Amino acid sequence: MNSSELRTKFLDFFEKRGHKIIPSASLIPKDSTVLFTTAGMQPLVPFLLGEKHPNGKRLVNYQKCLRTDDIEEVGDDTHLTFFEMLGNWSLGDYWKEDSIKWSFEFLTKELNIPIERLAVSCFIGDQNAPKDQESADIWEGLGVKKERIAFLPKKDNWWGPVGDTGPCGPDTEIFYWKLSDTPIPKKFDPTDKNWVEIWNNVFMQYVKDSNGNYSLAEQKNVDTGMGFERTLAVLNGYTNIYQTDLFEPIIKLFPGHFDERKKRIIADHARASMFLISDGVVPSNKDQGYVLRRLLRRMMVHMRELSATELLDPIKKSIEMYKNLYDLDEDKILLVVKEESNKFEKTLATGLKAIEKIDTINGKEAFLLYETYGFPLEVLEEIRVVESREGFFEELKKHQELSRTASAGMFKGGLADHNIETIKLHTAHHLLLAALQEMFGKEVKQKGSNINSERLRIDFSFDRKLTDDEKKRLEDMINEKIQEGLEVIKREMPKEEAEKIGAESEFGVKYGNTVSVYFIGDKKGIIFSKEFCGGPHVNNTSELGKFKIIKEEASSQGVRRIKAILQYKLEGQNVEK
Ligand code: SER
């Protein structure tokens, strides 16, 4: 199946069921609390809150979306910055029954997916909202087996609001078993990555207010979203999204021997930049303009290594592929790219020369290089080791007047957003550093970190691969600390005192005279971890769930990288509060 078939089938299916096709909104939201449109429902928020939509109560579309959270994962098999989302909505009209039934019918009848390949998850319930048995019953009624229905907590089966307040609710997610050469497991294991989420039906029954309270919405809505590229890839049995006809023409511009990851980054960044410019963004040092600048420059650095290809080719190809679907001003797009390229070319060669003899750069130096030669941080990280990237953002913030939300959305360095999952992973990050030092000695130092709502990442000084046994022991040690229910306490103190008691500080970061230190320890006063840190953290390690290392790899010479997650608890276990 190609992209235009999937697109057309989706729109036709819902049009036949009374939905009006609405055009994709701009990537730049009218509401300025977020930088980009990240989901199909976002432009519809006023209508989800009760305003009358000129096209009625049933809507369907494909929406341009951009998410920067995973910008550094782009180049692997599944992550993108720009993507399209197929969605259908009920604005106070049909509810769970029709929504689930139609999704099921579309997948099994229109796309001919055998029911054996599908599994679903529903919301398990918590203090804010009850368990969504209703959705599960509807799925069962359609023939989905009980063992293919999982109940999961808020982290997995709740959507929204976008930003801090607004419509939100429990969702039911549909998964597809992507392997074709292995038997499909009878039971649905949501942690098995071969079950790929393809569609999300959100039942917007609640509105979250600025005090964090959930109240029942006056109008109950359905919001569904299907990740277009990802669904297309799995339906075709591809192992990665770049094999789809949405990317293949761009990837093909490059010789086969050229580094696969770089080709993918170019393809992703070309598409994203093209759409951003088309929606009125120009490269700058702020907000959306800065994101565009990073995308374009990173693409340019990779293109430079491929002197055979014209810089504008991937952009031109993207325009060609989408011009029948979206309004695109080709001349303007090419002009903006050309201008940015001229600017960057001027300083790029001098900049590369300036860092020729340097292997390692700290955050502050990275910022100076950005100011002088225009290297965005990601570009520098591609070519040199950047230690303590947080320092970069500190400097950047000093030089910019950035709104809080804008900077949170834009810079996923360090601790970018403060949702509860991120906060938990932040505490787990402290436990991990302490555990590493407990096992390998105090010489092990943190060299970098990055936390989002899904995983933590730590870079630390260590000169060899960890054995399976060591990884297991680290996990055990941390899970033990979680089970012990240690208190997490913050104290402000003079910097000298914090240093004297041996609190962990990050190399290369400048601290003020008074610092805050987070202690994790037991009631008897035995301290497991103490770190200079601004927070926030959970109050007690018992809030964390189960700690698991998902990857251990080399980051650079003498620096290893660990990625880890906190696993939710399955039904039957003590569910998170
Ligand atoms: N808003 C939901 C999502 O982004 C469903 O459209 O997944």
Coordinates of C-alpha atoms in Angstrom, one line a residue, residues 159-542:
W159 CA -3.9 11.8 26.4
G160 CA -3.5 15.6 26.9
P161 CA -3.9 18.3 27.7
V162 CA -1.5 19.9 25.3
G163 CA 0.4 22.3 27.5
D164 CA -0.8 22.6 31.1
T165 CA -4.5 22.9 30.8
G166 CA -7.4 21.9 28.5
P167 CA -9.3 18.9 27.2
C168 CA -7.9 15.4 28.0
G169 CA -9.0 11.9 28.9
P170 CA -8.4 8.2 28.8
D171 CA -7.5 6.7 25.5
T172 CA -7.5 3.3 24.0
E173 CA -4.5 2.5 21.8
I174 CA -4.3 0.0 18.9
F175 CA -1.2 -2.1 18.3
Y176 CA -0.1 -4.0 15.3
W177 CA 2.2 -7.1 15.4
K178 CA 4.9 -6.1 12.9
L179 CA 6.9 -9.3 12.4
S180 CA 5.8 -11.5 9.5
D181 CA 8.1 -14.4 10.0
T182 CA 7.4 -15.3 13.6
P183 CA 4.2 -16.7 15.2
I184 CA 2.1 -13.9 16.8
P185 CA 2.1 -14.1 20.6
K186 CA -1.3 -15.0 22.0
K187 CA -1.0 -12.6 24.9
F188 CA -0.4 -8.9 24.3
D189 CA 2.8 -7.7 26.1
P190 CA 2.9 -3.9 25.8
T191 CA 6.6 -3.8 26.5
D192 CA 7.4 -5.9 23.5
K193 CA 8.5 -3.4 20.8
N194 CA 7.2 -5.7 18.0
W195 CA 3.7 -4.5 19.0
V196 CA 3.7 -1.1 17.3
E197 CA 1.1 1.5 18.3
I198 CA -0.7 2.6 15.2
W199 CA -3.8 4.4 16.3
N200 CA -4.9 6.2 19.4
N201 CA -8.6 6.9 20.3
V202 CA -8.9 9.5 23.0
F203 CA -12.1 9.9 24.9
M204 CA -12.0 13.5 26.0
Q205 CA -14.2 13.5 28.9
Y206 CA -12.2 15.8 31.2
V207 CA -10.7 19.3 31.4
K208 CA -7.6 19.9 33.4
D209 CA -7.4 23.3 35.0
S210 CA -4.4 25.4 36.1
N211 CA -4.5 24.0 39.6
G212 CA -4.1 20.5 38.2
N213 CA -7.7 19.5 38.9
Y214 CA -9.7 17.4 36.5
S215 CA -13.3 18.2 36.0
L216 CA -15.9 16.5 33.8
A217 CA -16.1 18.2 30.5
E218 CA -19.4 19.7 29.4
Q219 CA -18.9 18.3 25.9
K220 CA -17.6 14.8 25.5
N221 CA -15.4 14.4 22.4
V222 CA -13.5 11.8 20.6
D223 CA -10.1 12.6 19.2
T224 CA -8.2 9.9 17.3
G225 CA -4.7 10.0 15.8
M226 CA -2.8 7.7 13.5
G227 CA 0.8 8.3 12.9
F228 CA 0.9 8.2 9.1
E229 CA 4.5 7.3 8.4
R230 CA 4.7 4.7 11.0
T231 CA 1.5 3.0 10.1
L232 CA 2.4 3.0 6.5
A233 CA 5.7 1.3 7.3
V234 CA 4.3 -1.5 9.4
L235 CA 1.4 -2.2 7.0
N236 CA 4.0 -2.8 4.3
G237 CA 6.2 -4.9 6.4
Y238 CA 9.0 -2.5 6.3
T239 CA 11.6 -2.4 9.0
N240 CA 11.9 1.4 9.0
I241 CA 9.9 4.4 8.0
Y242 CA 12.4 5.6 5.4
Q243 CA 11.5 2.7 3.2
T244 CA 8.0 4.2 2.6
D245 CA 7.2 6.1 -0.5
L246 CA 7.2 9.3 1.7
F247 CA 11.0 9.1 2.0
E248 CA 12.3 6.7 -0.5
P249 CA 12.6 9.3 -3.3
I250 CA 14.7 11.5 -1.0
I251 CA 16.9 8.7 0.2
K252 CA 17.5 7.6 -3.4
L253 CA 19.1 11.0 -4.2
F254 CA 22.2 9.7 -2.3
P255 CA 24.7 7.0 -3.3
G256 CA 24.1 3.7 -1.7
H257 CA 27.4 3.6 0.2
F258 CA 26.7 6.9 2.0
D259 CA 26.0 6.6 5.7
E260 CA 22.4 5.4 6.2
R261 CA 21.8 7.4 9.4
K262 CA 23.0 10.6 7.8
K263 CA 20.8 10.1 4.7
R264 CA 17.9 9.7 7.0
I265 CA 18.7 12.8 9.0
I266 CA 18.9 14.8 5.8
A267 CA 15.6 13.4 4.6
D268 CA 13.8 14.1 7.8
H269 CA 15.3 17.6 8.3
A270 CA 14.6 18.5 4.6
R271 CA 11.0 17.7 4.9
A272 CA 10.6 19.4 8.3
S273 CA 12.4 22.6 7.2
M274 CA 10.5 22.7 4.0
F275 CA 7.2 22.7 5.8
L276 CA 8.3 25.1 8.5
I277 CA 9.4 27.7 5.9
S278 CA 6.2 27.2 4.1
D279 CA 4.3 28.0 7.2
G280 CA 6.3 31.3 7.6
V281 CA 9.2 30.4 9.8
V282 CA 12.6 31.9 8.9
P283 CA 15.9 30.8 10.6
S284 CA 16.8 32.9 13.6
N285 CA 18.2 32.6 17.1
K286 CA 14.8 32.3 18.8
D287 CA 11.9 29.9 19.2
Q288 CA 10.7 28.3 15.9
G289 CA 13.3 30.1 14.0
Y290 CA 16.0 28.5 16.1
V291 CA 14.6 25.1 15.6
L292 CA 14.5 25.7 11.8
R293 CA 18.1 26.9 11.9
R294 CA 19.2 23.7 13.7
L295 CA 17.4 21.5 11.3
L296 CA 18.9 23.2 8.2
R297 CA 22.4 23.5 9.5
R298 CA 22.5 19.9 10.7
M299 CA 21.3 18.9 7.3
M300 CA 23.9 21.1 5.6
V301 CA 26.8 19.6 7.6
H302 CA 25.8 16.2 6.5
M303 CA 25.3 17.3 2.9
R304 CA 28.7 18.9 2.9
E305 CA 30.3 15.5 3.2
L306 CA 28.5 14.6 0.0
S307 CA 29.7 17.2 -2.3
A308 CA 28.1 15.4 -5.3
T309 CA 24.6 16.3 -4.3
E310 CA 23.1 19.8 -4.6
L311 CA 22.0 21.2 -1.3
L312 CA 18.7 22.1 -2.6
D313 CA 17.8 18.7 -4.1
P314 CA 16.3 17.0 -1.0
I315 CA 14.2 20.2 -0.4
K316 CA 13.1 20.3 -4.0
K317 CA 12.2 16.6 -3.8
S318 CA 10.1 17.2 -0.7
I319 CA 8.3 20.0 -2.4
E320 CA 7.6 17.8 -5.4
M321 CA 6.2 15.1 -3.2
Y322 CA 3.8 17.3 -1.2
K323 CA 2.8 20.1 -3.6
N324 CA -0.5 18.4 -4.5
L325 CA -1.5 18.0 -0.9
Y326 CA -0.4 21.3 0.6
D327 CA 0.0 24.9 -0.5
L328 CA 3.7 25.3 -0.9
D329 CA 5.5 28.4 -2.1
E330 CA 8.5 26.8 -3.9
D331 CA 10.4 30.0 -4.7
K332 CA 10.2 31.3 -1.1
I333 CA 11.2 28.0 0.4
L334 CA 14.3 27.6 -1.9
L335 CA 15.3 31.2 -1.3
V336 CA 15.2 30.9 2.5
V337 CA 17.3 27.7 2.4
K338 CA 19.8 29.3 0.1
E339 CA 20.2 32.4 2.2
E340 CA 20.7 30.3 5.4
S341 CA 23.2 28.1 3.6
N342 CA 25.2 31.2 2.4
K343 CA 25.3 32.5 6.0
F344 CA 26.4 29.2 7.4
E345 CA 28.9 28.4 4.7
K346 CA 30.7 31.7 5.4
T347 CA 31.6 30.6 9.0
L348 CA 31.5 26.8 8.7
A349 CA 34.9 26.4 7.2
T350 CA 36.6 28.8 9.7
G351 CA 34.7 27.2 12.5
L352 CA 35.8 23.7 11.5
K353 CA 39.4 24.9 11.4
A354 CA 39.0 26.5 14.8
I355 CA 38.1 23.2 16.5
E356 CA 40.4 21.1 14.4
K357 CA 42.7 20.4 17.3
I358 CA 40.1 20.2 20.0
D359 CA 38.5 16.9 21.0
T360 CA 36.3 17.9 23.9
I361 CA 34.3 21.1 24.3
N362 CA 32.4 22.1 27.4
G363 CA 28.9 23.6 27.3
K364 CA 30.1 27.2 27.6
E365 CA 32.6 26.8 24.8
A366 CA 30.0 25.2 22.7
F367 CA 27.9 28.3 23.2
L368 CA 30.8 30.5 22.1
L369 CA 31.3 28.4 19.0
Y370 CA 27.6 28.8 18.3
E371 CA 27.8 32.5 18.7
T372 CA 30.9 32.9 16.6
Y373 CA 30.5 30.3 13.9
G374 CA 26.9 29.4 14.1
F375 CA 27.3 25.7 15.0
P376 CA 24.1 24.5 16.6
L377 CA 24.7 22.2 19.5
E378 CA 23.6 19.1 17.7
V379 CA 26.0 19.8 14.9
L380 CA 28.9 20.2 17.3
E381 CA 27.9 17.0 18.9
E382 CA 28.1 15.2 15.6
I383 CA 31.7 16.1 15.2
R384 CA 33.1 16.6 18.7
V385 CA 32.5 15.5 22.3
V386 CA 30.5 18.1 24.1
E387 CA 30.7 17.8 27.8
S388 CA 27.9 19.1 30.1
R389 CA 25.6 20.3 27.3
E390 CA 23.5 22.0 30.1
G391 CA 26.2 24.7 30.2
F392 CA 25.2 25.6 26.6
F393 CA 21.6 26.2 27.5
E394 CA 22.6 28.2 30.6
E395 CA 24.6 30.5 28.4
L396 CA 21.9 30.6 25.7
K397 CA 19.3 31.5 28.3
K398 CA 21.4 34.4 29.5
H399 CA 21.6 35.7 26.0
Q400 CA 18.0 35.3 25.1
E401 CA 14.6 36.3 26.5
L402 CA 12.8 33.1 26.2
S403 CA 9.4 32.3 27.5
R404 CA 9.4 29.4 29.9
T405 CA 7.2 27.1 27.7
A406 CA 9.1 28.0 24.6
S407 CA 12.4 27.0 26.1
A408 CA 11.0 23.9 27.7
G409 CA 9.6 22.7 24.4
M410 CA 12.6 23.6 22.4
F411 CA 15.5 22.3 24.5
K412 CA 15.3 18.8 25.5
G413 CA 18.7 19.0 27.1
G414 CA 18.8 18.2 30.8
L415 CA 15.4 18.3 32.3
A416 CA 13.2 20.0 29.8
D417 CA 9.7 19.3 30.8
H418 CA 8.3 18.8 34.3
N419 CA 5.7 16.2 34.0
I420 CA 5.5 13.5 36.6
E421 CA 7.2 10.8 34.5
T422 CA 10.1 13.1 33.8
I423 CA 10.4 14.0 37.5
K424 CA 10.5 10.3 38.4
L425 CA 13.2 9.6 35.9
H426 CA 15.1 12.5 37.2
T427 CA 15.2 10.9 40.7
A428 CA 16.1 7.6 39.1
H429 CA 18.9 9.4 37.4
H430 CA 20.4 10.4 40.8
L431 CA 20.0 6.9 42.1
L432 CA 21.8 5.6 39.0
L433 CA 24.8 7.9 39.3
A434 CA 25.1 7.0 43.0
A435 CA 24.9 3.3 42.2
L436 CA 27.6 3.7 39.5
Q437 CA 29.9 5.3 42.0
E438 CA 29.0 2.7 44.6
M439 CA 30.0 0.0 42.2
F440 CA 33.0 1.5 40.4
G441 CA 34.2 4.2 42.7
K442 CA 33.8 8.0 43.1
E443 CA 36.0 8.6 40.0
V444 CA 33.0 7.8 37.9
K445 CA 31.7 11.2 36.9
Q446 CA 28.6 12.4 35.1
K447 CA 29.5 13.7 31.7
G448 CA 26.1 14.6 30.4
S449 CA 22.4 13.8 30.9
N450 CA 19.1 14.0 29.1
I451 CA 15.7 13.1 30.5
N452 CA 12.3 13.1 28.9
S453 CA 9.1 11.5 29.9
E454 CA 10.1 8.2 28.5
R455 CA 13.6 7.5 29.5
L456 CA 16.7 8.9 31.1
R457 CA 20.1 9.0 29.6
I458 CA 23.4 9.4 31.5
D459 CA 26.9 9.8 30.1
F460 CA 29.6 8.9 32.5
S461 CA 33.3 8.5 32.6
F462 CA 34.2 4.8 32.3
D463 CA 36.5 3.1 29.9
R464 CA 34.9 -0.2 29.0
K465 CA 31.7 -1.9 28.3
L466 CA 29.6 -3.0 31.3
T467 CA 29.0 -6.7 31.6
D468 CA 25.5 -8.2 31.8
D469 CA 26.2 -9.1 35.4
E470 CA 27.2 -5.5 36.2
K471 CA 24.1 -4.1 34.6
K472 CA 22.0 -6.5 36.5
R473 CA 23.7 -5.6 39.8
L474 CA 23.1 -1.9 39.0
E475 CA 19.4 -2.5 38.4
D476 CA 19.1 -4.6 41.5
M477 CA 20.8 -2.0 43.7
I478 CA 18.5 0.8 42.4
N479 CA 15.4 -1.3 42.7
E480 CA 16.3 -2.1 46.2
K481 CA 16.6 1.6 47.0
I482 CA 13.2 2.1 45.4
Q483 CA 11.7 -0.6 47.5
E484 CA 13.3 0.8 50.7
G485 CA 11.2 3.9 50.2
L486 CA 14.0 6.4 50.8
E487 CA 13.2 10.0 51.4
V488 CA 14.2 12.6 48.9
I489 CA 15.1 15.9 50.6
K490 CA 16.2 19.2 49.2
R491 CA 18.5 21.6 51.2
E492 CA 19.8 25.0 50.3
M493 CA 23.4 25.5 51.6
P494 CA 26.6 27.5 50.9
K495 CA 28.5 26.0 48.0
E496 CA 31.6 25.4 50.2
E497 CA 29.6 23.3 52.6
A498 CA 28.0 21.3 49.9
E499 CA 31.5 20.6 48.5
K500 CA 32.8 19.7 51.9
I501 CA 30.2 17.0 52.4
G502 CA 31.1 15.6 49.0
A503 CA 27.9 16.4 47.2
E504 CA 28.2 15.5 43.5
S505 CA 28.4 18.5 41.2
E506 CA 28.7 18.5 37.5
F507 CA 32.1 19.2 36.0
G508 CA 32.1 22.4 33.9
V509 CA 29.0 23.9 35.4
K510 CA 29.3 27.2 37.3
Y511 CA 27.3 27.3 40.5
G512 CA 26.3 30.3 42.6
N513 CA 27.3 30.8 46.2
T514 CA 24.2 29.2 47.6
V515 CA 23.3 25.8 46.0
S516 CA 20.6 23.4 46.5
V517 CA 21.5 19.8 47.2
Y518 CA 19.2 16.8 46.9
F519 CA 19.7 14.0 49.4
I520 CA 18.3 10.5 49.0
G521 CA 18.5 8.5 52.2
D522 CA 16.8 6.6 55.0
K523 CA 15.4 7.8 58.3
K524 CA 18.5 6.8 60.2
G525 CA 20.4 9.3 58.2
I526 CA 22.3 7.0 55.9
I527 CA 22.6 8.9 52.7
F528 CA 22.8 7.0 49.4
S529 CA 23.0 10.0 47.0
K530 CA 23.7 13.7 47.4
E531 CA 23.8 15.9 44.3
F532 CA 23.9 19.6 43.5
C533 CA 20.6 20.0 41.7
G534 CA 17.7 22.4 41.1
G535 CA 15.1 19.6 41.1
P536 CA 12.3 18.8 40.9
H537 CA 12.2 15.3 42.4
V538 CA 9.7 12.9 43.9
N539 CA 9.4 12.9 47.7
N540 CA 10.1 9.3 48.2
T541 CA 11.8 6.7 46.0
S542 CA 8.8 4.3 46.5

